[in-house]
């Protein structure tokens, strides 16, 4: 997992707690890397999960909800940091359909060691619904939900999202059914 993801998790945490409080959480989490992350480095995803658990416990927020909130935060960071990926996309569905074959392909060129999920997309209900299937070695489906919600808000295309966990054989899998509501 790229260091930038850890750096952003800390930035989000610091909007609701002091630097000292966050340092204390990091110290107690007893991480292999000691919590010293640089944006360009690469670190085990397990440490991100450990940190989300520790921050969630301190804030009394369930881990799934915190992962989703972090997805929203990261989506905003992507919008600000990589505006070129959003150019020419007319709505949230077009954007979501471009993640696997376009956006993450470019991400891999920029960061060859990026650990990315695989997505399949399919329209239904005469194009008013989008089924997006997520598969990853990392259990980040709630983070993914937050990214999708962030995308829908960004494009102001109201939609209802249902997530079904379809994990099998230790590979994390989830199906998102996204239906336009206007
Ligand atoms: C709504 C749109 C998007 C979705 C649903 C999405 C989904 C995801 C998910 C779920 C992950 C976590 C890794 C995993 O689960 O295996 C991830 C990682 C990542 N994505 Fe995306 N993504 C989106 C848009 C973007 C955009 C616009 C960028 C632009 C740079 C981007 C760059 C990255 C990067 C850098 C990582 C981290 C890779 C690593 O840590 O090694 N994503 N994405």
PDB file of C-alpha atoms and ligand atoms in Angstrom:
ATOM      1  CA  UNK A   1       0.000   0.000   0.000  1.00  0.00           C
ATOM      2  CA  UNK A   2       1.384   3.395  -1.000  1.00  0.00           C
ATOM      3  CA  UNK A   3       2.607   5.654   1.781  1.00  0.00           C
ATOM      4  CA  UNK A   4       0.355   8.422   0.468  1.00  0.00           C
ATOM      5  CA  UNK A   5      -2.652   6.420   1.688  1.00  0.00           C
ATOM      6  CA  UNK A   6      -1.222   6.316   5.248  1.00  0.00           C
ATOM      7  CA  UNK A   7      -0.309  10.000   5.101  1.00  0.00           C
ATOM      8  CA  UNK A   8      -3.899  10.813   4.100  1.00  0.00           C
ATOM      9  CA  UNK A   9      -5.332   8.631   6.886  1.00  0.00           C
ATOM     10  CA  UNK A  10      -3.284  10.648   9.384  1.00  0.00           C
ATOM     11  CA  UNK A  11      -4.372  13.933   7.813  1.00  0.00           C
ATOM     12  CA  UNK A  12      -8.007  12.878   8.122  1.00  0.00           C
ATOM     13  CA  UNK A  13      -7.499  11.765  11.753  1.00  0.00           C
ATOM     14  CA  UNK A  14      -5.876  15.100  12.583  1.00  0.00           C
ATOM     15  CA  UNK A  15      -9.084  16.915  11.641  1.00  0.00           C
ATOM     16  CA  UNK A  16     -10.693  15.393  14.755  1.00  0.00           C
ATOM     17  CA  UNK A  17      -7.757  14.818  17.144  1.00  0.00           C
ATOM     18  CA  UNK A  18      -4.494  16.459  18.136  1.00  0.00           C
ATOM     19  CA  UNK A  19      -1.126  15.446  16.727  1.00  0.00           C
ATOM     20  CA  UNK A  20      -0.137  14.139  20.184  1.00  0.00           C
ATOM     21  CA  UNK A  21      -3.225  11.981  20.404  1.00  0.00           C
ATOM     22  CA  UNK A  22      -2.522  10.520  16.959  1.00  0.00           C
ATOM     23  CA  UNK A  23       1.148   9.916  17.869  1.00  0.00           C
ATOM     24  CA  UNK A  24      -0.028   8.047  20.943  1.00  0.00           C
ATOM     25  CA  UNK A  25      -2.287   5.793  18.819  1.00  0.00           C
ATOM     26  CA  UNK A  26       0.578   5.139  16.384  1.00  0.00           C
ATOM     27  CA  UNK A  27       2.986   4.279  19.252  1.00  0.00           C
ATOM     28  CA  UNK A  28       0.520   1.885  20.853  1.00  0.00           C
ATOM     29  CA  UNK A  29      -0.308   0.192  17.540  1.00  0.00           C
ATOM     30  CA  UNK A  30       3.220  -1.304  17.661  1.00  0.00           C
ATOM     31  CA  UNK A  31       3.720  -1.189  13.899  1.00  0.00           C
ATOM     32  CA  UNK A  32       6.587  -2.850  12.095  1.00  0.00           C
ATOM     33  CA  UNK A  33       7.420   0.380  10.274  1.00  0.00           C
ATOM     34  CA  UNK A  34       7.052   2.477  13.477  1.00  0.00           C
ATOM     35  CA  UNK A  35       4.476   4.629  11.709  1.00  0.00           C
ATOM     36  CA  UNK A  36       7.125   6.549   9.768  1.00  0.00           C
ATOM     37  CA  UNK A  37       5.522   6.643   6.325  1.00  0.00           C
ATOM     38  CA  UNK A  38       6.660   8.639   3.316  1.00  0.00           C
ATOM     39  CA  UNK A  39       4.314   9.322   0.409  1.00  0.00           C
ATOM     40  CA  UNK A  40       6.478   7.437  -2.069  1.00  0.00           C
ATOM     41  CA  UNK A  41       7.203   4.385   0.117  1.00  0.00           C
ATOM     42  CA  UNK A  42       5.297   1.114   0.097  1.00  0.00           C
ATOM     43  CA  UNK A  43       4.005  -0.520   3.293  1.00  0.00           C
ATOM     44  CA  UNK A  44       1.964  -3.565   4.291  1.00  0.00           C
ATOM     45  CA  UNK A  45      -1.786  -3.063   3.963  1.00  0.00           C
ATOM     46  CA  UNK A  46      -2.159  -4.879   7.293  1.00  0.00           C
ATOM     47  CA  UNK A  47      -0.682  -1.798   8.980  1.00  0.00           C
ATOM     48  CA  UNK A  48      -3.359   0.399   7.431  1.00  0.00           C
ATOM     49  CA  UNK A  49      -6.032  -1.933   8.825  1.00  0.00           C
ATOM     50  CA  UNK A  50      -4.291  -1.916  12.241  1.00  0.00           C
ATOM     51  CA  UNK A  51      -4.331   1.881  12.229  1.00  0.00           C
ATOM     52  CA  UNK A  52      -7.967   2.108  11.123  1.00  0.00           C
ATOM     53  CA  UNK A  53      -8.903  -0.259  13.964  1.00  0.00           C
ATOM     54  CA  UNK A  54      -6.887   1.755  16.515  1.00  0.00           C
ATOM     55  CA  UNK A  55      -8.247   5.132  15.353  1.00  0.00           C
ATOM     56  CA  UNK A  56     -11.798   3.722  15.244  1.00  0.00           C
ATOM     57  CA  UNK A  57     -11.470   2.433  18.816  1.00  0.00           C
ATOM     58  CA  UNK A  58     -10.206   5.780  20.054  1.00  0.00           C
ATOM     59  CA  UNK A  59     -13.020   7.678  18.302  1.00  0.00           C
ATOM     60  CA  UNK A  60     -15.606   5.009  19.084  1.00  0.00           C
ATOM     61  CA  UNK A  61     -16.453   4.688  15.387  1.00  0.00           C
ATOM     62  CA  UNK A  62     -17.023   1.207  13.856  1.00  0.00           C
ATOM     63  CA  UNK A  63     -14.196   0.135  11.530  1.00  0.00           C
ATOM     64  CA  UNK A  64     -16.469  -0.248   8.492  1.00  0.00           C
ATOM     65  CA  UNK A  65     -17.824   3.293   8.931  1.00  0.00           C
ATOM     66  CA  UNK A  66     -14.319   4.705   9.354  1.00  0.00           C
ATOM     67  CA  UNK A  67     -13.114   2.915   6.201  1.00  0.00           C
ATOM     68  CA  UNK A  68     -16.059   4.400   4.279  1.00  0.00           C
ATOM     69  CA  UNK A  69     -15.366   7.871   5.641  1.00  0.00           C
ATOM     70  CA  UNK A  70     -11.739   7.463   4.594  1.00  0.00           C
ATOM     71  CA  UNK A  71     -12.912   6.505   1.085  1.00  0.00           C
ATOM     72  CA  UNK A  72     -14.738   9.850   0.867  1.00  0.00           C
ATOM     73  CA  UNK A  73     -11.613  11.650   2.036  1.00  0.00           C
ATOM     74  CA  UNK A  74      -9.388   9.876  -0.512  1.00  0.00           C
ATOM     75  CA  UNK A  75     -11.818  10.597  -3.332  1.00  0.00           C
ATOM     76  CA  UNK A  76     -11.565  14.324  -2.557  1.00  0.00           C
ATOM     77  CA  UNK A  77      -7.768  14.038  -2.527  1.00  0.00           C
ATOM     78  CA  UNK A  78      -7.832  12.302  -5.937  1.00  0.00           C
ATOM     79  CA  UNK A  79     -10.084  15.028  -7.371  1.00  0.00           C
ATOM     80  CA  UNK A  80      -7.651  17.706  -6.183  1.00  0.00           C
ATOM     81  CA  UNK A  81      -4.435  15.831  -6.946  1.00  0.00           C
ATOM     82  CA  UNK A  82      -5.279  14.237 -10.295  1.00  0.00           C
ATOM     83  CA  UNK A  83      -7.839  16.465 -12.078  1.00  0.00           C
ATOM     84  CA  UNK A  84      -6.803  15.030 -15.461  1.00  0.00           C
ATOM     85  CA  UNK A  85      -8.499  11.715 -14.660  1.00  0.00           C
ATOM     86  CA  UNK A  86     -11.855  13.456 -14.274  1.00  0.00           C
ATOM     87  CA  UNK A  87     -11.738  15.448 -17.500  1.00  0.00           C
ATOM     88  CA  UNK A  88     -14.332  14.479 -20.089  1.00  0.00           C
ATOM     89  CA  UNK A  89     -16.346  12.268 -17.726  1.00  0.00           C
ATOM     90  CA  UNK A  90     -19.971  13.287 -18.012  1.00  0.00           C
ATOM     91  CA  UNK A  91     -21.307  11.565 -14.927  1.00  0.00           C
ATOM     92  CA  UNK A  92     -20.458   9.247 -12.036  1.00  0.00           C
ATOM     93  CA  UNK A  93     -21.240   6.091 -14.030  1.00  0.00           C
ATOM     94  CA  UNK A  94     -18.774   7.038 -16.785  1.00  0.00           C
ATOM     95  CA  UNK A  95     -16.155   7.767 -14.133  1.00  0.00           C
ATOM     96  CA  UNK A  96     -16.708   4.480 -12.315  1.00  0.00           C
ATOM     97  CA  UNK A  97     -16.596   2.558 -15.605  1.00  0.00           C
ATOM     98  CA  UNK A  98     -13.203   4.145 -16.327  1.00  0.00           C
ATOM     99  CA  UNK A  99     -11.471   3.192 -13.061  1.00  0.00           C
ATOM    100  CA  UNK A 100     -10.284  -0.293 -13.973  1.00  0.00           C
ATOM    101  CA  UNK A 101      -9.341   0.170 -17.643  1.00  0.00           C
ATOM    102  CA  UNK A 102      -8.190   3.771 -17.546  1.00  0.00           C
ATOM    103  CA  UNK A 103      -7.563   5.436 -14.165  1.00  0.00           C
ATOM    104  CA  UNK A 104      -5.886   2.569 -12.346  1.00  0.00           C
ATOM    105  CA  UNK A 105      -3.942   1.726 -15.527  1.00  0.00           C
ATOM    106  CA  UNK A 106      -2.429   5.236 -15.358  1.00  0.00           C
ATOM    107  CA  UNK A 107      -1.920   4.863 -11.600  1.00  0.00           C
ATOM    108  CA  UNK A 108       0.102   1.708 -12.260  1.00  0.00           C
ATOM    109  CA  UNK A 109       2.305   3.601 -14.752  1.00  0.00           C
ATOM    110  CA  UNK A 110       2.948   6.289 -12.126  1.00  0.00           C
ATOM    111  CA  UNK A 111       3.451   3.800  -9.275  1.00  0.00           C
ATOM    112  CA  UNK A 112       4.449   0.362 -10.619  1.00  0.00           C
ATOM    113  CA  UNK A 113       4.267  -1.119  -7.111  1.00  0.00           C
ATOM    114  CA  UNK A 114       0.681   0.052  -6.456  1.00  0.00           C
ATOM    115  CA  UNK A 115      -1.635  -2.623  -5.101  1.00  0.00           C
ATOM    116  CA  UNK A 116      -4.876  -2.156  -6.939  1.00  0.00           C
ATOM    117  CA  UNK A 117      -8.205  -3.972  -6.976  1.00  0.00           C
ATOM    118  CA  UNK A 118      -9.889  -5.404 -10.072  1.00  0.00           C
ATOM    119  CA  UNK A 119     -13.299  -4.112 -11.177  1.00  0.00           C
ATOM    120  CA  UNK A 120     -15.900  -5.361 -13.602  1.00  0.00           C
ATOM    121  CA  UNK A 121     -18.782  -3.132 -14.581  1.00  0.00           C
ATOM    122  CA  UNK A 122     -22.090  -3.793 -16.259  1.00  0.00           C
ATOM    123  CA  UNK A 123     -25.089  -1.553 -16.927  1.00  0.00           C
ATOM    124  CA  UNK A 124     -28.607  -2.760 -16.231  1.00  0.00           C
ATOM    125  CA  UNK A 125     -32.126  -1.299 -16.034  1.00  0.00           C
ATOM    126  CA  UNK A 126     -31.654   0.368 -19.437  1.00  0.00           C
ATOM    127  CA  UNK A 127     -28.495   2.103 -18.291  1.00  0.00           C
ATOM    128  CA  UNK A 128     -30.032   3.507 -15.088  1.00  0.00           C
ATOM    129  CA  UNK A 129     -28.221   0.946 -12.961  1.00  0.00           C
ATOM    130  CA  UNK A 130     -24.516   0.069 -12.763  1.00  0.00           C
ATOM    131  CA  UNK A 131     -23.244  -3.164 -11.281  1.00  0.00           C
ATOM    132  CA  UNK A 132     -19.630  -2.823 -10.168  1.00  0.00           C
ATOM    133  CA  UNK A 133     -17.850  -5.918  -8.914  1.00  0.00           C
ATOM    134  CA  UNK A 134     -14.790  -5.420  -6.718  1.00  0.00           C
ATOM    135  CA  UNK A 135     -12.084  -8.040  -6.158  1.00  0.00           C
ATOM    136  CA  UNK A 136      -8.904  -7.543  -4.138  1.00  0.00           C
ATOM    137  CA  UNK A 137      -6.393  -9.334  -1.942  1.00  0.00           C
ATOM    138  CA  UNK A 138      -7.069  -6.563   0.579  1.00  0.00           C
ATOM    139  CA  UNK A 139     -10.283  -6.362   2.613  1.00  0.00           C
ATOM    140  CA  UNK A 140     -11.068  -2.778   1.623  1.00  0.00           C
ATOM    141  CA  UNK A 141     -14.626  -3.088   0.334  1.00  0.00           C
ATOM    142  CA  UNK A 142     -15.935  -0.466   2.779  1.00  0.00           C
ATOM    143  CA  UNK A 143     -13.162   1.888   1.678  1.00  0.00           C
ATOM    144  CA  UNK A 144     -14.302   1.228  -1.880  1.00  0.00           C
ATOM    145  CA  UNK A 145     -17.891   2.062  -0.882  1.00  0.00           C
ATOM    146  CA  UNK A 146     -16.686   5.453   0.372  1.00  0.00           C
ATOM    147  CA  UNK A 147     -14.869   6.114  -2.919  1.00  0.00           C
ATOM    148  CA  UNK A 148     -18.008   5.247  -4.892  1.00  0.00           C
ATOM    149  CA  UNK A 149     -20.174   7.449  -2.650  1.00  0.00           C
ATOM    150  CA  UNK A 150     -17.624  10.257  -3.024  1.00  0.00           C
ATOM    151  CA  UNK A 151     -17.757   9.862  -6.800  1.00  0.00           C
ATOM    152  CA  UNK A 152     -21.565  10.059  -6.829  1.00  0.00           C
ATOM    153  CA  UNK A 153     -21.522  13.195  -4.687  1.00  0.00           C
ATOM    154  CA  UNK A 154     -18.813  14.792  -6.807  1.00  0.00           C
ATOM    155  CA  UNK A 155     -20.775  14.393 -10.035  1.00  0.00           C
ATOM    156  CA  UNK A 156     -24.033  15.349  -8.311  1.00  0.00           C
ATOM    157  CA  UNK A 157     -25.645  12.258  -9.807  1.00  0.00           C
ATOM    158  CA  UNK A 158     -27.876  11.009  -6.942  1.00  0.00           C
ATOM    159  CA  UNK A 159     -27.957   7.242  -6.706  1.00  0.00           C
ATOM    160  CA  UNK A 160     -28.786   4.485  -4.290  1.00  0.00           C
ATOM    161  CA  UNK A 161     -25.901   2.081  -3.555  1.00  0.00           C
ATOM    162  CA  UNK A 162     -26.239  -1.447  -2.237  1.00  0.00           C
ATOM    163  CA  UNK A 163     -23.123  -3.417  -1.328  1.00  0.00           C
ATOM    164  CA  UNK A 164     -23.142  -7.207  -1.092  1.00  0.00           C
ATOM    165  CA  UNK A 165     -20.107  -9.025   0.251  1.00  0.00           C
ATOM    166  CA  UNK A 166     -19.440 -11.995  -2.021  1.00  0.00           C
ATOM    167  CA  UNK A 167     -15.979 -12.866  -0.668  1.00  0.00           C
ATOM    168  CA  UNK A 168     -14.813 -16.381  -1.441  1.00  0.00           C
ATOM    169  CA  UNK A 169     -11.507 -18.275  -1.242  1.00  0.00           C
ATOM    170  CA  UNK A 170      -9.923 -15.498   0.840  1.00  0.00           C
ATOM    171  CA  UNK A 171     -10.155 -13.040  -2.023  1.00  0.00           C
ATOM    172  CA  UNK A 172     -12.204 -10.070  -0.927  1.00  0.00           C
ATOM    173  CA  UNK A 173     -15.079  -9.533  -3.325  1.00  0.00           C
ATOM    174  CA  UNK A 174     -18.082  -7.249  -3.252  1.00  0.00           C
ATOM    175  CA  UNK A 175     -20.847  -6.350  -5.613  1.00  0.00           C
ATOM    176  CA  UNK A 176     -22.097  -2.761  -5.740  1.00  0.00           C
ATOM    177  CA  UNK A 177     -25.515  -2.131  -7.253  1.00  0.00           C
ATOM    178  CA  UNK A 178     -25.754   1.573  -8.031  1.00  0.00           C
ATOM    179  CA  UNK A 179     -29.112   2.912  -9.228  1.00  0.00           C
ATOM    180  CA  UNK A 180     -29.885   6.446 -10.309  1.00  0.00           C
ATOM    181  CA  UNK A 181     -32.550   8.068  -8.181  1.00  0.00           C
ATOM    182  CA  UNK A 182     -33.508  11.047 -10.346  1.00  0.00           C
TER     183      UNK A 182
HETATM  184  C1  LIG B   1     -14.506   6.145  -7.579  1.00  0.00           C
HETATM  185  C2  LIG B   1     -13.372   5.881  -8.116  1.00  0.00           C
HETATM  186  C3  LIG B   1     -12.363   4.922  -7.556  1.00  0.00           C
HETATM  187  C4  LIG B   1     -12.549   3.708  -6.973  1.00  0.00           C
HETATM  188  C5  LIG B   1     -13.871   3.010  -6.717  1.00  0.00           C
HETATM  189  C6  LIG B   1     -11.218   3.217  -6.587  1.00  0.00           C
HETATM  190  C7  LIG B   1     -10.977   2.055  -5.887  1.00  0.00           C
HETATM  191  C8  LIG B   1      -9.809   1.784  -5.215  1.00  0.00           C
HETATM  192  C9  LIG B   1      -9.672   0.870  -4.117  1.00  0.00           C
HETATM  193  C10 LIG B   1     -10.804   0.060  -3.525  1.00  0.00           C
HETATM  194  C11 LIG B   1      -8.366   0.900  -3.724  1.00  0.00           C
HETATM  195  C12 LIG B   1      -7.706   0.132  -2.552  1.00  0.00           C
HETATM  196  C13 LIG B   1      -6.867  -1.036  -2.978  1.00  0.00           C
HETATM  197  C14 LIG B   1      -7.653  -2.321  -3.000  1.00  0.00           C
HETATM  198  O1  LIG B   1      -8.834  -2.348  -2.568  1.00  0.00           O
HETATM  199  O2  LIG B   1      -7.101  -3.335  -3.458  1.00  0.00           O
HETATM  200  C15 LIG B   1      -7.693   1.855  -4.564  1.00  0.00           C
HETATM  201  C16 LIG B   1      -6.366   2.175  -4.457  1.00  0.00           C
HETATM  202  C17 LIG B   1      -5.797   3.207  -5.119  1.00  0.00           C
HETATM  203  N1  LIG B   1      -6.370   3.992  -6.099  1.00  0.00           N
HETATM  204 FE1  LIG B   1      -8.271   3.908  -6.732  1.00  0.00          FE
HETATM  205  N2  LIG B   1     -10.265   4.102  -6.996  1.00  0.00           N
HETATM  206  C18 LIG B   1     -10.923   5.171  -7.564  1.00  0.00           C
HETATM  207  C19 LIG B   1     -10.364   6.291  -8.098  1.00  0.00           C
HETATM  208  C20 LIG B   1      -9.034   6.541  -8.120  1.00  0.00           C
HETATM  209  C21 LIG B   1      -8.477   7.727  -8.699  1.00  0.00           C
HETATM  210  C22 LIG B   1      -9.235   8.855  -9.393  1.00  0.00           C
HETATM  211  C23 LIG B   1      -7.160   7.633  -8.520  1.00  0.00           C
HETATM  212  C24 LIG B   1      -6.205   8.662  -9.005  1.00  0.00           C
HETATM  213  C25 LIG B   1      -4.992   8.726  -8.772  1.00  0.00           C
HETATM  214  C26 LIG B   1      -6.887   6.375  -7.808  1.00  0.00           C
HETATM  215  C27 LIG B   1      -5.647   5.918  -7.372  1.00  0.00           C
HETATM  216  C28 LIG B   1      -5.443   4.916  -6.464  1.00  0.00           C
HETATM  217  C29 LIG B   1      -4.206   4.699  -5.729  1.00  0.00           C
HETATM  218  C30 LIG B   1      -2.911   5.503  -5.853  1.00  0.00           C
HETATM  219  C31 LIG B   1      -4.433   3.625  -4.881  1.00  0.00           C
HETATM  220  C32 LIG B   1      -3.448   3.042  -3.849  1.00  0.00           C
HETATM  221  C33 LIG B   1      -2.636   1.925  -4.403  1.00  0.00           C
HETATM  222  C34 LIG B   1      -1.664   1.419  -3.345  1.00  0.00           C
HETATM  223  O3  LIG B   1      -1.767   1.824  -2.213  1.00  0.00           O
HETATM  224  O4  LIG B   1      -0.756   0.635  -3.655  1.00  0.00           O
HETATM  225  N3  LIG B   1      -8.055   5.727  -7.619  1.00  0.00           N
HETATM  226  N4  LIG B   1      -8.592   2.385  -5.478  1.00  0.00           N
END
